[in-house]
Amino acid sequence: MQVLQPIKEIFPPEEYPDLLVGLDTPDDAAVWDLDGDQALVVTTDFFTPVVDDPYQYGQIAAANALSDLYAMGARPILALNIAAMPADLPTEVITAIIRGGAEKVREAGAVIAGGHTIQDKEPKYGLVAVGLVNKEKIMTKSCARPGDLLILTKPIGTGVTTTALRSGVALEQDVTEVVKWMSYLNRDAAMLAAEFGVESATDITGFGLLGHASEIADASDVRLSINLASVPFLQNAYEYAQDGNFPGGSVNNQTYYGSGVAFESGVDQIAQMLLFDAQTSGGLLISLPSSKWEDFSIRASVMGLPAWAIGTVEDGAGIVVRAQILEDVFIQGSNGFNVRFINSD
Ligand code: CO
Ligand code: CO
């Protein structure tokens, strides 16, 4: 981010050897070396309401803030609330937001230890989240290797679906579904990644699948090849996209990351935009040595964790989005989840 440039000059990395991951790398959270084999992982995230229900909003905001810890392989230990609430917002609404966040933090095995609330015109809620990671197990964006498979653990389309919700055109079942996915912790995905010794991962949020994939491609100096036909989407994401329900962030993502992405013919405009759709509390994108996929997918289905192999890591740079299913391995996925695939011809 350009806005961080002046800060970088104030804190030259060589003066802070304990800061293992900081402003220099585009990673999900800051990592601070502790004595012994542990490192402290710290992140923060907050946003305006994405759904109407205050409790669900709290759950989603907390799951989203914790997600950056999981993306680095860390286990959340404690969190602080960050809240801005309008003076005229009923107390029970505020309580529901805070309770939603707290119950999500508890589900993650962490504790809320404090926080700060101010008055503001529009509600904002999120967390400062702190976790611990074994230094050997830190996942970053810079260790994806040619031959790895790309694993995605939540479907794409939360941006268009919540935009449709705000416009009052989303179907009720789609709202239920998108809330379920956005509230779903990336805990099990991170646990399984650690179990399989994964070195590179990130979570899919505001920059969309292709934006976050671009960061991995850049940081790891590789090319990511994504198969459209293997990417899971929320049920009516394509239709909402067709009707133009894109959040502003999705358009920005295409502008910003578009030049690094090559689309094969057969990947239509709607699909292209969906792959740039700004996600809220999306899944992990994991770079997994391909020899481990079979065991990984078996463990995932035992745990009830959704996981789809959506592409591969190759030599080169940038992103290529392919329209065809190349190999059988790509159609393996976890069954029983309500997702849809866009079939190209
Ligand atoms: Co992130
Ligand atoms: Co974040």
mmCIF file of C-alpha atoms and ligand atoms in Angstrom:
data_model
loop_
_atom_site.group_PDB
_atom_site.id
_atom_site.type_symbol
_atom_site.label_atom_id
_atom_site.label_comp_id
_atom_site.label_asym_id
_atom_site.label_seq_id
_atom_site.Cartn_x
_atom_site.Cartn_y
_atom_site.Cartn_z
ATOM 1 C CA MET A 1 0.000 0.000 0.000
ATOM 2 C CA GLN A 2 1.270 3.406 -1.052
ATOM 3 C CA VAL A 3 0.083 5.047 2.179
ATOM 4 C CA LEU A 4 2.592 2.953 4.146
ATOM 5 C CA GLN A 5 5.591 4.371 2.255
ATOM 6 C CA PRO A 6 6.407 7.166 4.767
ATOM 7 C CA ILE A 7 6.129 4.680 7.644
ATOM 8 C CA LYS A 8 8.646 2.372 6.001
ATOM 9 C CA GLU A 9 11.186 5.198 5.998
ATOM 10 C CA ILE A 10 10.702 5.803 9.726
ATOM 11 C CA PHE A 11 11.213 2.104 10.564
ATOM 12 C CA PRO A 12 14.142 0.729 8.544
ATOM 13 C CA PRO A 13 13.856 -3.098 8.741
ATOM 14 C CA GLU A 14 17.531 -3.566 9.685
ATOM 15 C CA GLU A 15 16.866 -1.769 12.981
ATOM 16 C CA TYR A 16 14.137 -4.264 13.895
ATOM 17 C CA PRO A 17 15.597 -7.763 13.549
ATOM 18 C CA ASP A 18 12.827 -9.287 15.694
ATOM 19 C CA LEU A 19 10.179 -8.115 13.243
ATOM 20 C CA LEU A 20 10.135 -11.263 11.091
ATOM 21 C CA VAL A 21 7.260 -10.062 8.893
ATOM 22 C CA GLY A 22 6.427 -6.377 8.656
ATOM 23 C CA LEU A 23 5.927 -3.563 6.166
ATOM 24 C CA ASP A 24 8.437 -5.005 3.714
ATOM 25 C CA THR A 25 6.350 -7.958 2.617
ATOM 26 C CA PRO A 26 2.699 -7.995 1.537
ATOM 27 C CA ASP A 27 1.750 -10.588 4.175
ATOM 28 C CA ASP A 28 -1.464 -10.932 6.149
ATOM 29 C CA ALA A 29 -0.178 -10.059 9.613
ATOM 30 C CA ALA A 30 2.905 -8.786 11.417
ATOM 31 C CA VAL A 31 5.148 -11.411 13.014
ATOM 32 C CA TRP A 32 7.438 -10.670 15.974
ATOM 33 C CA ASP A 33 10.133 -13.089 17.073
ATOM 34 C CA LEU A 34 9.786 -14.125 20.728
ATOM 35 C CA ASP A 35 12.436 -15.944 22.696
ATOM 36 C CA GLY A 36 12.330 -19.668 22.070
ATOM 37 C CA ASP A 37 10.501 -21.270 19.178
ATOM 38 C CA GLN A 38 7.403 -19.042 19.169
ATOM 39 C CA ALA A 39 6.530 -15.852 17.337
ATOM 40 C CA LEU A 40 3.786 -13.331 18.054
ATOM 41 C CA VAL A 41 1.370 -12.622 15.188
ATOM 42 C CA VAL A 42 -0.681 -9.393 15.245
ATOM 43 C CA THR A 43 -3.353 -8.080 12.901
ATOM 44 C CA THR A 44 -6.381 -5.795 12.811
ATOM 45 C CA ASP A 45 -9.439 -5.481 10.622
ATOM 46 C CA PHE A 46 -12.793 -3.725 10.944
ATOM 47 C CA PHE A 47 -15.563 -2.662 8.576
ATOM 48 C CA THR A 48 -19.076 -1.314 8.180
ATOM 49 C CA PRO A 49 -22.014 -3.777 8.290
ATOM 50 C CA VAL A 50 -22.155 -6.312 5.453
ATOM 51 C CA VAL A 51 -25.449 -7.874 6.542
ATOM 52 C CA ASP A 52 -28.627 -6.586 8.256
ATOM 53 C CA ASP A 53 -28.498 -8.809 11.343
ATOM 54 C CA PRO A 54 -26.263 -7.213 14.039
ATOM 55 C CA TYR A 55 -25.257 -10.526 15.644
ATOM 56 C CA GLN A 56 -24.264 -11.994 12.287
ATOM 57 C CA TYR A 57 -22.347 -8.809 11.465
ATOM 58 C CA GLY A 58 -20.337 -9.241 14.673
ATOM 59 C CA GLN A 59 -19.634 -12.889 13.860
ATOM 60 C CA ILE A 60 -18.472 -12.083 10.332
ATOM 61 C CA ALA A 61 -16.283 -9.140 11.401
ATOM 62 C CA ALA A 62 -14.566 -11.302 14.030
ATOM 63 C CA ALA A 63 -14.099 -14.303 11.708
ATOM 64 C CA ASN A 64 -12.640 -11.914 9.126
ATOM 65 C CA ALA A 65 -10.212 -10.287 11.576
ATOM 66 C CA LEU A 66 -9.021 -13.658 12.912
ATOM 67 C CA SER A 67 -8.557 -14.918 9.366
ATOM 68 C CA ASP A 68 -5.267 -13.047 8.872
ATOM 69 C CA LEU A 69 -3.839 -14.949 11.867
ATOM 70 C CA TYR A 70 -4.933 -18.252 10.351
ATOM 71 C CA ALA A 71 -3.452 -17.251 6.983
ATOM 72 C CA MET A 72 -0.039 -16.959 8.693
ATOM 73 C CA GLY A 73 -0.481 -20.317 10.448
ATOM 74 C CA ALA A 74 -1.046 -18.714 13.872
ATOM 75 C CA ARG A 75 -3.365 -19.768 16.682
ATOM 76 C CA PRO A 76 -5.420 -16.818 18.023
ATOM 77 C CA ILE A 77 -4.909 -16.190 21.735
ATOM 78 C CA LEU A 78 -6.503 -12.837 22.458
ATOM 79 C CA ALA A 79 -8.338 -9.990 20.795
ATOM 80 C CA LEU A 80 -9.480 -6.427 21.450
ATOM 81 C CA ASN A 81 -12.723 -4.951 20.128
ATOM 82 C CA ILE A 82 -12.606 -1.925 17.856
ATOM 83 C CA ALA A 83 -16.033 -0.345 17.571
ATOM 84 C CA ALA A 84 -17.569 2.870 16.279
ATOM 85 C CA MET A 85 -21.300 3.199 16.915
ATOM 86 C CA PRO A 86 -23.884 5.913 16.138
ATOM 87 C CA ALA A 87 -25.216 7.635 19.247
ATOM 88 C CA ASP A 88 -28.800 6.729 18.283
ATOM 89 C CA LEU A 89 -28.150 3.037 17.672
ATOM 90 C CA PRO A 90 -30.253 1.043 20.190
ATOM 91 C CA THR A 91 -28.177 -0.561 22.949
ATOM 92 C CA GLU A 92 -29.526 -4.018 22.112
ATOM 93 C CA VAL A 93 -28.205 -3.694 18.546
ATOM 94 C CA ILE A 94 -24.735 -2.746 19.799
ATOM 95 C CA THR A 95 -24.860 -5.584 22.321
ATOM 96 C CA ALA A 96 -25.774 -8.051 19.573
ATOM 97 C CA ILE A 97 -22.805 -6.961 17.411
ATOM 98 C CA ILE A 98 -20.376 -7.259 20.336
ATOM 99 C CA ARG A 99 -21.856 -10.596 21.418
ATOM 100 C CA GLY A 100 -21.578 -11.977 17.868
ATOM 101 C CA GLY A 101 -17.903 -11.048 17.786
ATOM 102 C CA ALA A 102 -17.245 -12.401 21.274
ATOM 103 C CA GLU A 103 -18.867 -15.767 20.583
ATOM 104 C CA LYS A 104 -16.835 -16.111 17.383
ATOM 105 C CA VAL A 105 -13.617 -15.323 19.267
ATOM 106 C CA ARG A 106 -14.574 -17.915 21.879
ATOM 107 C CA GLU A 107 -15.234 -20.473 19.134
ATOM 108 C CA ALA A 108 -11.702 -19.735 17.887
ATOM 109 C CA GLY A 109 -10.355 -20.643 21.334
ATOM 110 C CA ALA A 110 -9.243 -17.084 22.070
ATOM 111 C CA VAL A 111 -10.468 -14.417 24.497
ATOM 112 C CA ILE A 112 -11.563 -10.787 24.144
ATOM 113 C CA ALA A 113 -9.473 -8.897 26.661
ATOM 114 C CA GLY A 114 -10.640 -5.325 26.075
ATOM 115 C CA GLY A 115 -11.233 -2.815 23.342
ATOM 116 C CA HIS A 116 -12.349 0.694 22.556
ATOM 117 C CA THR A 117 -15.605 2.213 21.299
ATOM 118 C CA ILE A 118 -16.160 5.690 19.867
ATOM 119 C CA GLN A 119 -19.197 7.457 18.407
ATOM 120 C CA ASP A 120 -19.454 7.654 14.641
ATOM 121 C CA LYS A 121 -22.184 8.167 12.029
ATOM 122 C CA GLU A 122 -21.890 4.674 10.554
ATOM 123 C CA PRO A 123 -21.273 1.529 12.646
ATOM 124 C CA LYS A 124 -17.848 -0.047 12.347
ATOM 125 C CA TYR A 125 -16.712 -3.160 14.129
ATOM 126 C CA GLY A 126 -13.715 -5.453 14.139
ATOM 127 C CA LEU A 127 -10.795 -6.703 16.182
ATOM 128 C CA VAL A 128 -7.157 -6.338 16.939
ATOM 129 C CA ALA A 129 -6.194 -10.006 17.009
ATOM 130 C CA VAL A 130 -3.087 -11.571 18.492
ATOM 131 C CA GLY A 131 -1.861 -15.106 17.933
ATOM 132 C CA LEU A 132 1.121 -17.356 18.372
ATOM 133 C CA VAL A 133 2.914 -19.457 15.810
ATOM 134 C CA ASN A 134 5.820 -21.844 15.926
ATOM 135 C CA LYS A 135 8.561 -20.075 13.943
ATOM 136 C CA GLU A 136 9.067 -23.147 11.763
ATOM 137 C CA LYS A 137 5.374 -23.137 10.830
ATOM 138 C CA ILE A 138 4.877 -19.545 9.674
ATOM 139 C CA MET A 139 3.044 -19.435 6.338
ATOM 140 C CA THR A 140 3.819 -16.488 4.065
ATOM 141 C CA LYS A 141 3.021 -15.522 0.494
ATOM 142 C CA SER A 142 6.553 -16.095 -0.717
ATOM 143 C CA CYS A 143 6.992 -19.870 -0.623
ATOM 144 C CA ALA A 144 4.713 -21.189 -3.398
ATOM 145 C CA ARG A 145 6.701 -23.524 -5.644
ATOM 146 C CA PRO A 146 6.236 -24.744 -9.212
ATOM 147 C CA GLY A 147 4.408 -28.073 -9.069
ATOM 148 C CA ASP A 148 2.278 -27.076 -6.061
ATOM 149 C CA LEU A 149 -1.499 -27.317 -6.258
ATOM 150 C CA LEU A 150 -3.625 -24.317 -5.275
ATOM 151 C CA ILE A 151 -6.288 -25.199 -2.721
ATOM 152 C CA LEU A 152 -9.231 -22.876 -1.964
ATOM 153 C CA THR A 153 -11.392 -23.453 1.122
ATOM 154 C CA LYS A 154 -14.450 -21.215 0.562
ATOM 155 C CA PRO A 155 -16.441 -20.375 -2.572
ATOM 156 C CA ILE A 156 -16.120 -16.990 -4.324
ATOM 157 C CA GLY A 157 -18.943 -14.470 -4.640
ATOM 158 C CA THR A 158 -19.503 -12.845 -1.232
ATOM 159 C CA GLY A 159 -19.021 -9.362 -2.736
ATOM 160 C CA VAL A 160 -21.699 -9.655 -5.399
ATOM 161 C CA THR A 161 -24.062 -11.533 -3.088
ATOM 162 C CA THR A 162 -23.855 -8.969 -0.257
ATOM 163 C CA THR A 163 -24.181 -6.144 -2.806
ATOM 164 C CA ALA A 164 -27.341 -7.823 -4.113
ATOM 165 C CA LEU A 165 -28.515 -8.064 -0.495
ATOM 166 C CA ARG A 166 -27.974 -4.325 0.006
ATOM 167 C CA SER A 167 -29.894 -3.640 -3.213
ATOM 168 C CA GLY A 168 -32.737 -5.810 -1.908
ATOM 169 C CA VAL A 169 -32.539 -8.329 -4.760
ATOM 170 C CA ALA A 170 -30.746 -11.255 -3.062
ATOM 171 C CA LEU A 171 -32.720 -14.464 -2.549
ATOM 172 C CA GLU A 172 -33.193 -15.435 1.074
ATOM 173 C CA GLN A 173 -31.403 -18.777 0.678
ATOM 174 C CA ASP A 174 -28.391 -16.980 -0.813
ATOM 175 C CA VAL A 175 -28.270 -14.598 2.143
ATOM 176 C CA THR A 176 -28.327 -17.544 4.567
ATOM 177 C CA GLU A 177 -25.592 -19.223 2.571
ATOM 178 C CA VAL A 178 -23.302 -16.199 2.288
ATOM 179 C CA VAL A 179 -23.652 -15.480 6.025
ATOM 180 C CA LYS A 180 -22.718 -19.085 6.778
ATOM 181 C CA TRP A 181 -19.553 -18.881 4.689
ATOM 182 C CA MET A 182 -18.457 -15.438 5.913
ATOM 183 C CA SER A 183 -18.906 -16.502 9.572
ATOM 184 C CA TYR A 184 -17.030 -19.743 9.056
ATOM 185 C CA LEU A 185 -13.600 -19.659 10.727
ATOM 186 C CA ASN A 186 -10.498 -20.483 8.694
ATOM 187 C CA ARG A 187 -9.285 -22.383 11.767
ATOM 188 C CA ASP A 188 -9.597 -25.922 10.393
ATOM 189 C CA ALA A 189 -8.090 -24.897 7.054
ATOM 190 C CA ALA A 190 -5.078 -23.436 8.893
ATOM 191 C CA MET A 191 -4.818 -26.485 11.154
ATOM 192 C CA LEU A 192 -4.772 -28.836 8.188
ATOM 193 C CA ALA A 193 -2.275 -26.659 6.313
ATOM 194 C CA ALA A 194 0.048 -26.831 9.332
ATOM 195 C CA GLU A 195 -0.431 -30.587 9.574
ATOM 196 C CA PHE A 196 0.741 -30.931 5.964
ATOM 197 C CA GLY A 197 3.700 -28.590 6.403
ATOM 198 C CA VAL A 198 2.313 -25.915 4.071
ATOM 199 C CA GLU A 199 4.696 -22.962 3.707
ATOM 200 C CA SER A 200 2.621 -20.588 1.608
ATOM 201 C CA ALA A 201 -0.951 -19.414 2.062
ATOM 202 C CA THR A 202 -3.088 -16.316 2.237
ATOM 203 C CA ASP A 203 -6.734 -15.521 2.872
ATOM 204 C CA ILE A 204 -9.035 -14.242 0.141
ATOM 205 C CA THR A 205 -10.523 -10.891 1.151
ATOM 206 C CA GLY A 206 -10.802 -7.412 -0.364
ATOM 207 C CA PHE A 207 -8.489 -7.908 -3.346
ATOM 208 C CA GLY A 208 -10.508 -10.878 -4.588
ATOM 209 C CA LEU A 209 -9.188 -14.277 -5.657
ATOM 210 C CA LEU A 210 -7.017 -12.881 -8.441
ATOM 211 C CA GLY A 211 -5.674 -9.957 -6.391
ATOM 212 C CA HIS A 212 -4.541 -12.184 -3.540
ATOM 213 C CA ALA A 213 -3.290 -14.814 -5.994
ATOM 214 C CA SER A 214 -1.239 -12.062 -7.687
ATOM 215 C CA GLU A 215 0.410 -11.279 -4.354
ATOM 216 C CA ILE A 216 1.477 -14.921 -4.010
ATOM 217 C CA ALA A 217 2.714 -15.003 -7.622
ATOM 218 C CA ASP A 218 4.784 -11.824 -7.053
ATOM 219 C CA ALA A 219 6.131 -12.721 -3.630
ATOM 220 C CA SER A 220 7.012 -16.295 -4.669
ATOM 221 C CA ASP A 221 8.262 -15.335 -8.135
ATOM 222 C CA VAL A 222 6.043 -17.914 -9.836
ATOM 223 C CA ARG A 223 3.029 -18.025 -12.123
ATOM 224 C CA LEU A 224 -0.324 -19.241 -10.816
ATOM 225 C CA SER A 225 -2.528 -21.110 -13.256
ATOM 226 C CA ILE A 226 -6.179 -21.130 -12.225
ATOM 227 C CA ASN A 227 -8.836 -23.323 -13.808
ATOM 228 C CA LEU A 228 -12.127 -21.486 -13.967
ATOM 229 C CA ALA A 229 -14.061 -24.754 -14.142
ATOM 230 C CA SER A 230 -12.624 -25.826 -10.762
ATOM 231 C CA VAL A 231 -13.359 -22.611 -8.852
ATOM 232 C CA PRO A 232 -16.392 -22.930 -6.541
ATOM 233 C CA PHE A 233 -18.879 -20.031 -6.565
ATOM 234 C CA LEU A 234 -21.817 -19.174 -4.339
ATOM 235 C CA GLN A 235 -25.115 -20.365 -5.821
ATOM 236 C CA ASN A 236 -26.332 -17.260 -7.650
ATOM 237 C CA ALA A 237 -23.117 -15.248 -7.714
ATOM 238 C CA TYR A 238 -22.992 -15.433 -11.503
ATOM 239 C CA GLU A 239 -26.553 -14.112 -11.852
ATOM 240 C CA TYR A 240 -25.949 -11.291 -9.361
ATOM 241 C CA ALA A 241 -22.784 -10.423 -11.269
ATOM 242 C CA GLN A 242 -24.689 -10.453 -14.554
ATOM 243 C CA ASP A 243 -27.097 -7.914 -13.059
ATOM 244 C CA GLY A 244 -24.149 -5.659 -12.155
ATOM 245 C CA ASN A 245 -24.117 -6.106 -8.372
ATOM 246 C CA PHE A 246 -20.377 -5.549 -8.051
ATOM 247 C CA PRO A 247 -19.011 -3.712 -5.013
ATOM 248 C CA GLY A 248 -16.700 -0.816 -5.904
ATOM 249 C CA GLY A 249 -13.721 -2.803 -4.641
ATOM 250 C CA SER A 250 -14.147 -5.446 -7.343
ATOM 251 C CA VAL A 251 -13.835 -2.857 -10.105
ATOM 252 C CA ASN A 252 -10.720 -1.418 -8.411
ATOM 253 C CA ASN A 253 -9.221 -4.907 -8.206
ATOM 254 C CA GLN A 254 -9.619 -5.430 -11.932
ATOM 255 C CA THR A 255 -8.029 -2.061 -12.637
ATOM 256 C CA TYR A 256 -5.156 -2.668 -10.261
ATOM 257 C CA TYR A 257 -4.357 -6.343 -10.876
ATOM 258 C CA GLY A 258 -5.774 -6.831 -14.383
ATOM 259 C CA SER A 259 -2.514 -6.226 -16.230
ATOM 260 C CA GLY A 260 -0.887 -9.214 -14.512
ATOM 261 C CA VAL A 261 -3.689 -11.622 -15.416
ATOM 262 C CA ALA A 262 -4.098 -13.446 -18.737
ATOM 263 C CA PHE A 263 -7.524 -14.940 -19.459
ATOM 264 C CA GLU A 264 -7.827 -17.743 -21.977
ATOM 265 C CA SER A 265 -10.629 -17.292 -24.460
ATOM 266 C CA GLY A 266 -13.683 -19.021 -23.020
ATOM 267 C CA VAL A 267 -13.445 -17.174 -19.698
ATOM 268 C CA ASP A 268 -16.281 -14.704 -20.171
ATOM 269 C CA GLN A 269 -16.446 -11.127 -18.836
ATOM 270 C CA ILE A 270 -18.754 -12.039 -15.949
ATOM 271 C CA ALA A 271 -16.457 -14.839 -14.806
ATOM 272 C CA GLN A 272 -13.461 -12.523 -15.079
ATOM 273 C CA MET A 273 -15.142 -9.938 -12.872
ATOM 274 C CA LEU A 274 -16.201 -12.607 -10.367
ATOM 275 C CA LEU A 275 -12.613 -13.732 -9.992
ATOM 276 C CA PHE A 276 -11.811 -10.114 -9.023
ATOM 277 C CA ASP A 277 -14.868 -9.863 -6.722
ATOM 278 C CA ALA A 278 -13.877 -8.284 -3.386
ATOM 279 C CA GLN A 279 -14.501 -10.941 -0.736
ATOM 280 C CA THR A 280 -15.375 -10.546 2.915
ATOM 281 C CA SER A 281 -13.993 -13.243 5.207
ATOM 282 C CA GLY A 282 -13.092 -15.531 2.309
ATOM 283 C CA GLY A 283 -11.270 -18.839 2.522
ATOM 284 C CA LEU A 284 -7.597 -19.670 2.565
ATOM 285 C CA LEU A 285 -5.664 -20.078 -0.673
ATOM 286 C CA ILE A 286 -3.061 -22.730 0.095
ATOM 287 C CA SER A 287 -0.072 -23.737 -2.022
ATOM 288 C CA LEU A 288 0.228 -27.477 -1.404
ATOM 289 C CA PRO A 289 2.854 -29.831 -2.827
ATOM 290 C CA SER A 290 0.772 -31.865 -5.284
ATOM 291 C CA SER A 291 1.925 -35.213 -3.854
ATOM 292 C CA LYS A 292 0.078 -34.294 -0.635
ATOM 293 C CA TRP A 293 -3.297 -33.479 -2.196
ATOM 294 C CA GLU A 294 -4.761 -36.953 -2.001
ATOM 295 C CA ASP A 295 -4.108 -37.287 1.737
ATOM 296 C CA PHE A 296 -5.037 -33.641 2.303
ATOM 297 C CA SER A 297 -8.421 -34.056 0.611
ATOM 298 C CA ILE A 298 -9.142 -37.225 2.598
ATOM 299 C CA ARG A 299 -8.310 -35.467 5.886
ATOM 300 C CA ALA A 300 -10.384 -32.462 4.780
ATOM 301 C CA SER A 301 -13.466 -34.560 4.155
ATOM 302 C CA VAL A 302 -13.024 -36.367 7.501
ATOM 303 C CA MET A 303 -12.883 -32.953 9.216
ATOM 304 C CA GLY A 304 -15.808 -31.642 7.160
ATOM 305 C CA LEU A 305 -13.547 -28.961 5.751
ATOM 306 C CA PRO A 306 -14.379 -27.759 2.240
ATOM 307 C CA ALA A 307 -11.325 -27.752 -0.065
ATOM 308 C CA TRP A 308 -11.121 -27.429 -3.829
ATOM 309 C CA ALA A 309 -8.005 -27.766 -5.974
ATOM 310 C CA ILE A 310 -8.392 -24.803 -8.319
ATOM 311 C CA GLY A 311 -5.072 -24.642 -10.124
ATOM 312 C CA THR A 312 -1.336 -25.100 -10.095
ATOM 313 C CA VAL A 313 1.869 -23.172 -9.508
ATOM 314 C CA GLU A 314 4.138 -22.917 -12.541
ATOM 315 C CA ASP A 315 7.415 -21.318 -13.555
ATOM 316 C CA GLY A 316 6.876 -17.778 -14.802
ATOM 317 C CA ALA A 317 5.105 -14.681 -13.533
ATOM 318 C CA GLY A 318 1.570 -13.392 -13.034
ATOM 319 C CA ILE A 319 -1.689 -15.298 -13.336
ATOM 320 C CA VAL A 320 -3.245 -17.266 -16.151
ATOM 321 C CA VAL A 321 -6.910 -18.274 -15.961
ATOM 322 C CA ARG A 322 -7.695 -21.344 -18.026
ATOM 323 C CA ALA A 323 -11.130 -22.229 -19.257
ATOM 324 C CA GLN A 324 -10.844 -25.999 -19.441
ATOM 325 C CA ILE A 325 -10.531 -28.763 -16.915
ATOM 326 C CA LEU A 326 -7.016 -29.986 -17.573
ATOM 327 C CA GLU A 327 -6.756 -33.068 -15.411
ATOM 328 C CA ASP A 328 -9.030 -35.238 -13.341
ATOM 329 C CA VAL A 329 -7.450 -33.992 -10.153
ATOM 330 C CA PHE A 330 -9.116 -30.617 -10.552
ATOM 331 C CA ILE A 331 -12.626 -31.916 -10.304
ATOM 332 C CA GLN A 332 -11.976 -33.479 -6.930
ATOM 333 C CA GLY A 333 -13.563 -31.357 -4.296
ATOM 334 C CA SER A 334 -15.532 -31.689 -1.147
ATOM 335 C CA ASN A 335 -19.075 -32.796 -1.734
ATOM 336 C CA GLY A 336 -22.081 -31.705 0.214
ATOM 337 C CA PHE A 337 -21.360 -27.998 -0.061
ATOM 338 C CA ASN A 338 -23.801 -25.774 -1.797
ATOM 339 C CA VAL A 339 -21.549 -24.301 -4.463
ATOM 340 C CA ARG A 340 -21.659 -23.985 -8.222
ATOM 341 C CA PHE A 341 -19.098 -24.220 -10.954
ATOM 342 C CA ILE A 342 -19.063 -22.098 -14.064
ATOM 343 C CA ASN A 343 -18.698 -24.416 -17.006
ATOM 344 C CA SER A 344 -16.840 -23.035 -19.924
ATOM 345 C CA ASP A 345 -17.191 -24.445 -23.405
HETATM 346 CO CO CO B 1 -5.332 -11.362 4.632
HETATM 347 CO CO CO B 2 -6.940 -8.095 6.575
#
